Short mmCIF file of C-alpha atoms in Angstrom, two decimals:
data_model
loop_
_atom_site.label_atom_id
_atom_site.label_comp_id
_atom_site.label_asym_id
_atom_site.label_seq_id
_atom_site.Cartn_x
_atom_site.Cartn_y
_atom_site.Cartn_z
CA ASN A 1 -0.43 -7.56 -7.13
CA ALA A 2 2.08 -5.15 -5.61
CA GLY A 3 0.86 -1.81 -4.33
CA VAL A 4 2.50 1.56 -4.78
CA MET A 5 6.19 1.28 -3.97
CA GLN A 6 8.39 4.06 -2.68
CA ASN A 7 12.07 4.17 -1.90
CA PRO A 8 13.94 4.91 0.13
CA ARG A 9 11.65 4.62 3.14
CA HIS A 10 13.92 6.88 5.17
CA LEU A 11 16.35 9.47 3.86
CA VAL A 12 18.73 11.66 5.85
CA ARG A 13 20.35 14.65 4.17
CA ARG A 14 22.43 17.58 5.33
CA ARG A 15 21.41 21.10 4.43
CA GLY A 16 22.38 21.92 0.86
CA GLN A 17 22.36 18.33 -0.41
CA GLU A 18 19.94 16.87 -2.93
CA ALA A 19 17.15 14.43 -2.15
CA ARG A 20 15.71 12.02 -4.73
CA LEU A 21 12.52 10.17 -3.89
CA ARG A 22 11.25 7.37 -6.12
CA CYS A 23 7.77 6.03 -6.70
CA SER A 24 6.59 3.06 -8.72
CA PRO A 25 2.81 3.12 -9.25
CA MET A 26 0.55 0.12 -9.01
CA LYS A 27 0.55 -2.11 -12.04
CA GLY A 28 -1.75 -0.71 -14.68
CA HIS A 29 -1.83 2.78 -13.15
CA SER A 30 -0.69 5.63 -15.35
CA HIS A 31 -1.44 8.58 -13.04
CA VAL A 32 0.93 9.54 -10.22
CA TYR A 33 0.50 12.10 -7.45
CA TRP A 34 2.93 13.41 -4.83
CA TYR A 35 1.83 14.72 -1.43
CA ARG A 36 3.73 16.06 1.58
CA GLN A 37 2.76 15.52 5.20
CA LEU A 38 4.06 17.35 8.24
CA PRO A 39 3.62 15.74 11.71
CA GLU A 40 0.05 15.87 13.02
CA GLU A 41 -1.22 17.36 9.76
CA GLY A 42 -3.08 16.18 6.71
CA LEU A 43 -1.46 15.54 3.36
CA LYS A 44 -0.85 18.49 1.06
CA PHE A 45 -0.95 18.02 -2.71
CA MET A 46 2.25 18.81 -4.59
CA VAL A 47 2.09 17.55 -8.17
CA TYR A 48 0.13 15.30 -10.53
CA LEU A 49 1.84 13.56 -13.44
CA GLN A 50 1.09 11.19 -16.27
CA LYS A 51 3.77 9.47 -18.31
CA GLU A 52 6.18 12.15 -19.57
CA ASN A 53 3.78 14.96 -18.64
CA ILE A 54 3.24 17.21 -15.65
CA ILE A 55 -0.49 17.86 -15.48
CA ASP A 56 -0.86 19.93 -12.30
CA GLU A 57 2.05 21.31 -10.26
CA SER A 58 0.05 23.90 -8.36
CA GLY A 59 1.26 22.56 -5.01
CA MET A 60 4.96 22.50 -5.83
CA PRO A 61 7.25 25.15 -4.34
CA LYS A 62 8.51 27.39 -7.13
CA GLU A 63 12.18 26.73 -6.41
CA ARG A 64 14.31 23.66 -5.67
CA PHE A 65 11.50 21.11 -6.24
CA SER A 66 10.93 19.18 -9.46
CA ALA A 67 9.14 16.01 -10.48
CA GLU A 68 9.16 13.69 -13.44
CA PHE A 69 7.48 10.50 -14.60
CA PRO A 70 9.49 9.17 -17.54
CA LYS A 71 8.26 6.77 -20.16
CA GLU A 72 10.27 4.02 -18.49
CA GLY A 73 10.98 3.75 -14.79
CA PRO A 74 9.63 5.26 -11.61
CA SER A 75 8.43 8.76 -10.91
CA ILE A 76 11.07 10.91 -9.23
CA LEU A 77 10.56 13.81 -6.82
CA ARG A 78 13.76 15.81 -6.60
CA ILE A 79 14.58 18.40 -3.96
CA GLN A 80 17.71 20.42 -4.52
CA GLN A 81 19.66 22.23 -1.80
CA VAL A 82 17.47 20.86 0.97
CA VAL A 83 16.67 22.96 4.03
CA ARG A 84 15.41 21.87 7.45
CA GLY A 85 11.88 22.91 6.53
CA ASP A 86 11.84 20.20 3.86
CA SER A 87 11.81 17.54 6.58
CA ALA A 88 8.51 15.72 6.17
CA ALA A 89 6.92 12.52 4.95
CA TYR A 90 6.47 12.44 1.18
CA PHE A 91 3.76 10.16 -0.17
CA CYS A 92 3.15 9.01 -3.67
CA ALA A 93 -0.26 7.82 -4.89
CA SER A 94 -1.42 6.33 -8.16
CA SER A 95 -4.71 5.85 -9.95
CA ILE A 96 -5.82 4.00 -13.07
CA ARG A 97 -7.05 7.05 -14.93
CA GLN A 98 -9.45 9.94 -14.63
CA GLY A 99 -13.16 9.49 -14.68
CA GLU A 100 -15.82 8.04 -12.46
CA GLY A 101 -14.88 4.75 -10.94
CA GLN A 102 -11.26 5.00 -12.00
CA GLU A 103 -9.97 7.84 -9.94
CA THR A 104 -9.35 6.29 -6.53
CA GLN A 105 -5.84 7.18 -5.41
CA TYR A 106 -3.88 4.45 -3.66
CA PHE A 107 -0.95 5.50 -1.54
CA GLY A 108 2.52 4.13 -1.01
CA PRO A 109 4.26 3.79 2.38
CA GLY A 110 6.02 7.13 2.04
CA THR A 111 9.56 8.42 2.31
CA ARG A 112 10.50 10.12 5.57
CA LEU A 113 13.01 12.85 4.80
CA LEU A 114 15.09 14.28 7.63
CA VAL A 115 17.30 17.26 6.94
CA LEU A 116 20.06 17.83 9.47
CA GLY B 1 -17.18 10.72 22.50
CA GLU B 2 -18.03 12.22 19.09
CA SER B 3 -15.59 14.82 17.82
CA VAL B 4 -15.85 17.54 15.23
CA GLY B 5 -13.42 19.88 13.55
CA LEU B 6 -10.23 19.57 11.62
CA HIS B 7 -7.48 20.04 14.22
CA LEU B 8 -6.60 16.39 14.89
CA PRO B 9 -9.16 15.79 17.62
CA THR B 10 -9.18 12.44 19.36
CA LEU B 11 -12.09 10.05 19.65
CA SER B 12 -11.79 7.41 22.36
CA VAL B 13 -14.15 4.44 22.32
CA GLN B 14 -14.44 1.00 23.86
CA GLU B 15 -14.06 -2.12 21.77
CA GLY B 16 -17.42 -3.10 20.36
CA ASP B 17 -18.83 0.44 20.36
CA ASN B 18 -19.86 2.20 17.16
CA SER B 19 -17.64 5.14 16.15
CA ILE B 20 -18.61 8.26 14.24
CA ILE B 21 -15.92 10.48 12.75
CA ASN B 22 -16.98 13.79 11.25
CA CYS B 23 -15.52 16.04 8.59
CA ALA B 24 -16.57 19.46 7.32
CA TYR B 25 -15.42 19.97 3.74
CA SER B 26 -14.80 23.34 2.23
CA ASN B 27 -15.68 23.38 -1.45
CA SER B 28 -19.24 23.10 -2.75
CA ALA B 29 -17.76 22.16 -6.15
CA SER B 30 -16.31 18.93 -4.76
CA ASP B 31 -17.80 15.87 -6.43
CA TYR B 32 -15.89 12.97 -4.90
CA PHE B 33 -14.99 12.17 -1.30
CA ILE B 34 -12.78 9.52 0.26
CA TRP B 35 -12.00 8.33 3.75
CA TYR B 36 -8.48 7.12 4.46
CA LYS B 37 -7.04 5.37 7.50
CA GLN B 38 -3.43 6.05 8.42
CA GLU B 39 -1.56 3.99 10.97
CA SER B 40 1.64 5.27 12.53
CA GLY B 41 4.55 5.19 10.10
CA LYS B 42 2.42 4.05 7.16
CA GLY B 43 0.75 5.56 4.14
CA PRO B 44 -2.98 6.36 3.96
CA GLN B 45 -5.11 3.30 3.32
CA PHE B 46 -8.32 3.62 1.29
CA ILE B 47 -11.45 2.80 3.30
CA ILE B 48 -14.48 3.95 1.36
CA ASP B 49 -15.50 6.61 -1.13
CA ILE B 50 -18.68 8.36 -2.19
CA ARG B 51 -19.67 10.53 -5.11
CA SER B 52 -21.69 13.73 -4.75
CA ASN B 53 -24.77 12.20 -6.37
CA MET B 54 -25.13 9.85 -3.39
CA ASP B 55 -25.84 10.53 0.28
CA LYS B 56 -24.94 7.17 1.76
CA ARG B 57 -22.66 4.27 0.95
CA GLN B 58 -21.94 1.15 2.94
CA GLY B 59 -18.94 -1.12 3.08
CA GLN B 60 -17.85 -3.84 5.43
CA ARG B 61 -18.44 -2.41 8.94
CA VAL B 62 -18.18 1.14 7.57
CA THR B 63 -20.75 3.62 6.30
CA VAL B 64 -20.11 7.03 4.79
CA LEU B 65 -22.79 9.71 4.91
CA LEU B 66 -22.70 12.86 2.80
CA ASN B 67 -24.76 15.98 3.52
CA LYS B 68 -24.13 18.44 0.72
CA THR B 69 -26.47 21.05 2.17
CA VAL B 70 -24.15 21.66 5.11
CA LYS B 71 -20.98 20.29 3.44
CA HIS B 72 -20.56 17.53 5.98
CA LEU B 73 -19.15 14.05 5.68
CA SER B 74 -19.12 11.33 8.30
CA LEU B 75 -17.61 7.88 8.69
CA GLN B 76 -19.38 5.35 10.85
CA ILE B 77 -17.50 2.27 12.02
CA ALA B 78 -19.59 -0.52 13.49
CA ALA B 79 -18.32 -2.74 16.31
CA THR B 80 -15.02 -0.88 16.56
CA GLN B 81 -11.97 -3.06 17.13
CA PRO B 82 -8.50 -2.26 18.55
CA GLY B 83 -7.13 -2.68 15.02
CA ASP B 84 -9.23 0.30 13.96
CA SER B 85 -7.03 2.60 16.06
CA ALA B 86 -5.43 5.08 13.64
CA VAL B 87 -5.79 8.60 12.27
CA TYR B 88 -8.69 8.98 9.84
CA PHE B 89 -8.66 11.57 7.09
CA CYS B 90 -11.43 12.75 4.83
CA ALA B 91 -10.38 14.00 1.40
CA GLU B 92 -12.33 15.83 -1.30
CA LYS B 93 -11.82 16.23 -5.02
CA VAL B 94 -13.13 19.22 -6.89
CA THR B 95 -14.81 18.72 -10.27
CA GLY B 96 -12.28 19.10 -13.06
CA PHE B 97 -9.23 18.60 -10.87
CA GLN B 98 -7.46 15.42 -9.86
CA LYS B 99 -5.76 16.49 -6.67
CA LEU B 100 -7.20 15.52 -3.30
CA VAL B 101 -7.63 18.09 -0.54
CA PHE B 102 -7.22 16.49 2.89
CA GLY B 103 -8.61 17.47 6.24
CA THR B 104 -6.25 17.38 9.21
CA GLY B 105 -7.66 14.13 10.54
CA THR B 106 -9.17 12.53 13.63
CA ARG B 107 -7.29 10.13 15.87
CA LEU B 108 -9.38 7.11 16.87
CA LEU B 109 -8.30 5.25 20.01
CA VAL B 110 -10.00 1.94 20.73
CA SER B 111 -9.63 0.43 24.19
CA PRO B 112 -9.99 -3.33 24.69
#
């Protein structure tokens, strides 16, 4: 049973380019979360999605960042016009559903974004 | 070698020792807590969780203790092994929200 999958694992972009990060949740999981991690720091919540719906985007920067989780296919985190400060590791997690016993979030291996 | 705080402190132990990693959480409305292990270059790996209606939970070689009075969480690892070397994060979830709030972690170094 495959875990959470993310690709690419490493992504290099020049300032001003777009970055697209993909996440496929664990089989049977319908809830997806994106987090960002800077070196030597904990993970910071960005956005929580269910299929075709953004539930909580309180951690997303107001500009240049967007996320989607379409009916078919992976969840996408999109960063437009990247800047050096966007360099970080971006992790996706998934859970079965809300509610006691179902809410454990399992993480993927992450995408390391480097902006030159 | 017990460490406290949320500024990536380091705990160094010898193989076979018991390790205790501490975490002070911030929100009294948090109802669910998780410990994750993160090895270099990898994603966080689930270790053990505990709900706010419990004060202790045991897994294989690990025990989590929750003290809601002082908002403190600890992870105990028995017979620590070199493979346990990693950064350990506590995370909390507030009632009614799904996002996890992470501490900054503790680095555990296990010497053979």
